[in-house]
Amino acid sequence: MQPHVAIAPNAQAITAWLEGAVNHERTGTFRAIRLDRMRAFLALLPAPPAPVTVAGTKGKGSTVRLVEAGLRAYDLPTLAFTSPHVASVLERFRIDGDVASPAVVAQACSAVARLEHGREPLTYFEKTFAVACLLASARQDTSFLCEVGLGGRLDCANTLDCAVAVITHLSHDHRDVLGPTLEHIAREKLAVARPSRPLLIAPQSVPAALALERALRALAPATASQARWVPEPTAPLTLALPGAHQQGNAATALAAIDLLRPGLDPLRLRAAMSQARLAARCQLVDADGRRVLVDGAHNGPSVAATVRVAQALLAPGWTLVLGLAQDKEVDEVLAALPPGLPVRRCGYRSPRARADSQWPPQARAWPWHDTITQALAALPGRDCCVTGSFYLAGEALVVLGQDGVLPG
């Protein structure tokens, strides 16, 4: 008999239950991830709808958000599962475009906890994925939008057969886990594709496109034949999400919606997508007489894109506040920074955070702050950009009086 488990309907209780599990996101020990445990557990749950599975290095969360916004323009039901969160774990579950209520999430958590009793414990991420599957399965005709957490082949999302597979921008990240080259990474990401199911590939850099082409040749012909390359939009799309890098995400989202729900008016979809926002994706905050751009960029190309947005939106003389995880490719990030840019390094609350002594010599001349509170206080009245980690971005938004949740 399953025990009675009732997790209180508040974010604190949900967080406490999740944090009782192994959390690879905090430890960075991703080599331990595997799928057999998740597959066995999902067999105990009602089958969720086949998801739109979004893998890639950059742009996954934004692409999910844009697909969601387009579908909601037609009042179509959606369940979006994304990670990581910025301020609250509830952000990982959006129902019809809004962050799920604590009561709904707690009910699903309690069901997962009951089923988990007496079995091999799930990890933090596996629990959140199981909760998302329960939430999706409980609603009729729901479009399940699922962001891959890491890679693709060994991510929880790969336990489900997708309705549409999406590969967003590809670049270097987690090479210690996914492999040393772009082709290795491409193969890991493409593992979410399925035979006879649509496969969308977002606009790519030339090296990434070549790597994906080579990786596609290694797939089964029935899978590779489904690949559709999304071109860059010929005319810029109007978006509330800042940055030229969002144009490819928006074009990919439009293509995904057309495959999932054919025949919807593209003008109506574009109008809805133009209003979509997402926390910590080049989020501009006016606070204390200055502007602060907050973003979760954490590799070279994404930091370069964030810097371009900052150059367009912030006052001349702005400062970059940079905090990185120990497992991120710091040399690639540093190479993406323009010469002469004022930079301050910053710590944040995570065992993966790169400490002052762990930065390479060329960065050690930049001032160090233990916390984002200290860093922002050292720059009174000066515009700044905070980036390098979603954990740092979340802490910055809290300090700036934001809750990390952006509706619409």
Coordinates of C-alpha atoms in Angstrom, one line a residue, residues 77-312:
P77 CA -4.2 24.6 -23.7
T78 CA -0.4 24.3 -23.0
L79 CA 1.8 22.8 -20.4
A80 CA 5.4 24.2 -20.6
F81 CA 8.2 22.5 -18.7
T82 CA 11.5 24.5 -18.6
S83 CA 14.7 24.7 -16.6
P84 CA 16.4 26.1 -14.7
H85 CA 14.2 28.5 -12.8
V86 CA 15.2 32.0 -11.8
A87 CA 13.5 32.7 -8.5
S88 CA 11.1 29.9 -7.7
V89 CA 10.9 26.3 -8.8
L90 CA 7.2 26.9 -9.7
E91 CA 8.5 28.7 -12.8
R92 CA 9.4 25.3 -14.3
F93 CA 5.8 24.5 -14.8
R94 CA 3.6 26.9 -16.8
I95 CA -0.1 26.1 -17.5
D96 CA -1.7 28.1 -20.3
G97 CA 1.1 30.6 -20.2
D98 CA 1.1 31.3 -16.5
V99 CA 3.3 29.8 -13.7
A100 CA 1.4 26.9 -12.1
S101 CA -0.2 27.5 -8.8
P102 CA 1.5 26.0 -5.7
A103 CA -1.7 23.9 -5.0
V104 CA -1.6 22.3 -8.4
V105 CA 2.1 21.6 -8.3
A106 CA 2.0 20.3 -4.7
Q107 CA -0.8 17.8 -5.6
A108 CA 1.4 16.4 -8.4
C109 CA 4.4 16.3 -6.2
S110 CA 2.5 14.4 -3.6
A111 CA 1.4 11.8 -6.2
V112 CA 5.1 11.4 -7.4
A113 CA 6.2 11.0 -3.8
R114 CA 3.7 8.3 -3.1
L115 CA 4.7 6.4 -6.3
E116 CA 8.4 6.8 -5.4
H117 CA 8.0 5.2 -2.0
G118 CA 9.9 1.9 -1.9
R119 CA 11.5 2.4 -5.3
E120 CA 14.9 3.8 -6.3
P121 CA 14.8 7.5 -5.4
L122 CA 14.5 10.0 -8.3
T123 CA 16.9 12.9 -8.7
Y124 CA 15.7 16.5 -8.3
F125 CA 15.4 17.0 -12.1
E126 CA 13.7 13.6 -12.5
K127 CA 11.1 14.6 -9.9
T128 CA 10.4 17.9 -11.7
F129 CA 10.0 16.0 -15.0
A130 CA 7.6 13.5 -13.5
V131 CA 5.6 16.3 -12.1
A132 CA 5.4 18.0 -15.5
C133 CA 4.3 14.7 -17.1
L134 CA 1.5 14.4 -14.5
L135 CA 0.4 18.0 -15.1
A136 CA 0.4 17.5 -18.9
S137 CA -1.5 14.2 -18.7
A138 CA -4.2 15.6 -16.5
R139 CA -5.4 18.1 -19.2
Q140 CA -7.2 17.2 -22.4
D141 CA -5.8 18.2 -25.8
T142 CA -2.8 19.9 -24.2
S143 CA 0.3 20.9 -26.1
F144 CA 3.2 19.7 -24.0
L145 CA 6.2 21.9 -24.5
C146 CA 9.3 20.3 -23.1
E147 CA 12.7 21.9 -22.8
V148 CA 15.7 19.5 -22.6
G149 CA 17.8 20.2 -19.5
L150 CA 21.1 18.8 -20.7
G151 CA 22.2 17.3 -24.0
G152 CA 19.3 15.2 -25.3
R153 CA 20.3 11.5 -25.5
L154 CA 20.4 11.1 -21.7
D155 CA 17.9 13.8 -20.7
C156 CA 14.6 12.9 -19.2
A157 CA 12.7 14.3 -22.2
N158 CA 14.2 11.5 -24.3
T159 CA 12.1 9.0 -22.5
L160 CA 9.1 10.3 -24.5
D161 CA 8.5 10.1 -28.2
C162 CA 8.1 13.7 -29.4
A163 CA 5.4 15.1 -31.6
V164 CA 8.0 17.6 -33.0
A165 CA 11.7 17.7 -32.2
V166 CA 13.4 21.1 -32.3
I167 CA 17.2 21.8 -32.3
T168 CA 17.9 25.4 -31.4
H169 CA 21.3 27.2 -31.7
L170 CA 24.2 24.8 -31.3
S171 CA 27.5 25.8 -29.7
H172 CA 30.0 24.5 -27.1
D173 CA 28.8 23.7 -23.6
H174 CA 29.2 20.8 -21.2
R175 CA 31.9 19.3 -23.5
D176 CA 33.1 17.1 -20.6
V177 CA 29.7 15.3 -20.8
L178 CA 28.5 15.8 -24.4
G179 CA 31.8 15.4 -26.2
P180 CA 34.7 17.5 -27.4
T181 CA 33.4 18.7 -30.8
L182 CA 30.3 20.3 -32.2
E183 CA 29.6 17.1 -34.0
H184 CA 29.6 15.1 -30.7
I185 CA 27.3 17.7 -29.2
A186 CA 25.0 17.6 -32.3
R187 CA 24.7 13.8 -32.0
E188 CA 23.6 14.1 -28.4
K189 CA 21.0 16.8 -29.2
L190 CA 19.6 15.0 -32.2
A191 CA 18.9 11.9 -30.1
V192 CA 15.6 13.4 -29.2
A193 CA 14.4 13.1 -32.8
R194 CA 12.2 10.2 -33.9
P195 CA 11.5 8.4 -37.2
S196 CA 8.5 9.8 -39.0
R197 CA 8.2 12.8 -36.6
P198 CA 9.1 16.3 -37.7
L199 CA 12.6 17.6 -36.9
L200 CA 13.2 21.3 -37.0
I201 CA 16.7 22.8 -37.0
A202 CA 17.0 26.5 -36.1
P203 CA 19.3 28.9 -38.0
Q204 CA 22.8 28.0 -37.1
S205 CA 26.4 29.3 -37.5
V206 CA 28.3 27.7 -40.3
P207 CA 30.4 25.4 -38.1
A208 CA 27.2 24.3 -36.2
A209 CA 25.3 23.7 -39.5
L210 CA 28.2 21.5 -40.8
A211 CA 28.3 19.6 -37.5
L212 CA 24.6 19.0 -37.6
E213 CA 24.7 17.8 -41.2
R214 CA 27.4 15.3 -40.4
A215 CA 25.5 14.1 -37.3
L216 CA 22.3 13.8 -39.3
R217 CA 24.1 11.3 -41.7
A218 CA 24.6 9.1 -38.6
L219 CA 20.9 8.9 -37.9
A220 CA 18.5 6.3 -39.2
P221 CA 17.3 7.4 -42.7
A222 CA 13.7 7.6 -41.5
T223 CA 14.8 10.1 -38.8
A224 CA 17.2 12.1 -40.9
S225 CA 14.7 12.5 -43.7
Q226 CA 12.4 14.5 -41.4
A227 CA 14.9 17.3 -40.9
R228 CA 13.7 20.7 -41.9
W229 CA 16.1 23.7 -41.7
V230 CA 14.6 26.9 -40.6
P231 CA 15.9 29.9 -42.5
E232 CA 16.6 33.2 -40.9
P233 CA 13.6 35.5 -41.2
T234 CA 13.8 37.7 -44.3
A235 CA 12.2 40.6 -42.4
P236 CA 12.8 41.2 -38.7
L237 CA 10.0 40.0 -36.4
T238 CA 8.8 42.4 -33.7
L239 CA 9.6 40.9 -30.3
A240 CA 9.5 42.0 -26.7
L241 CA 12.5 39.7 -26.1
P242 CA 15.5 41.9 -26.9
G243 CA 18.4 40.9 -29.1
A244 CA 18.9 39.9 -32.7
H245 CA 19.6 36.3 -31.6
Q246 CA 15.9 36.0 -30.8
Q247 CA 14.9 36.3 -34.5
G248 CA 16.0 32.8 -35.2
N249 CA 14.2 31.5 -32.1
A250 CA 11.0 33.2 -33.3
A251 CA 11.2 31.8 -36.8
T252 CA 11.8 28.4 -35.4
A253 CA 8.8 28.8 -33.0
L254 CA 6.6 29.7 -36.0
A255 CA 7.7 26.7 -37.9
A256 CA 7.1 24.4 -34.8
I257 CA 3.6 25.8 -34.4
D258 CA 2.8 25.2 -38.1
L259 CA 3.8 21.5 -37.7
L260 CA 2.0 21.0 -34.4
R261 CA -1.2 23.0 -35.3
P262 CA -1.3 23.5 -39.1
G263 CA -3.4 26.3 -40.5
L264 CA -3.1 28.9 -37.8
D265 CA -2.9 32.5 -39.0
P266 CA 0.8 33.5 -39.0
L267 CA -0.1 37.2 -38.5
R268 CA -2.0 36.4 -35.3
L269 CA 0.8 34.2 -34.1
R270 CA 3.4 36.9 -34.7
A271 CA 1.3 39.4 -32.9
A272 CA 1.1 37.1 -29.8
M273 CA 4.8 36.3 -30.0
S274 CA 5.6 40.0 -30.1
Q275 CA 4.3 40.4 -26.6
A276 CA 6.1 37.3 -25.1
R277 CA 8.7 37.9 -22.4
L278 CA 10.8 35.6 -20.2
A279 CA 12.7 36.3 -17.0
A280 CA 16.5 36.6 -17.2
R281 CA 16.5 36.7 -21.0
C282 CA 18.0 40.1 -21.5
Q283 CA 15.5 41.4 -18.9
L284 CA 15.9 45.2 -18.5
V285 CA 15.2 46.5 -15.0
D286 CA 15.0 50.2 -14.0
A287 CA 16.2 50.4 -10.4
D288 CA 17.8 53.2 -8.3
G289 CA 18.2 55.6 -11.1
R290 CA 19.9 53.2 -13.5
R291 CA 19.3 50.4 -15.9
V292 CA 20.4 46.8 -15.2
L293 CA 20.3 44.2 -17.9
V294 CA 20.0 40.7 -16.4
D295 CA 20.6 37.6 -18.5
G296 CA 21.5 33.9 -18.0
A297 CA 24.1 33.7 -20.8
H298 CA 26.8 31.1 -19.9
N299 CA 29.0 30.4 -22.9
G300 CA 31.0 32.5 -25.3
P301 CA 28.3 33.0 -28.1
S302 CA 25.5 33.7 -25.7
V303 CA 27.6 36.2 -23.6
A304 CA 28.6 37.9 -26.9
A305 CA 24.9 38.2 -27.8
T306 CA 24.1 39.6 -24.4
V307 CA 26.9 42.2 -24.7
R308 CA 25.5 43.4 -28.0
V309 CA 22.1 43.9 -26.4
A310 CA 23.8 45.8 -23.5
Q311 CA 25.6 48.0 -25.9
A312 CA 22.3 49.0 -27.5

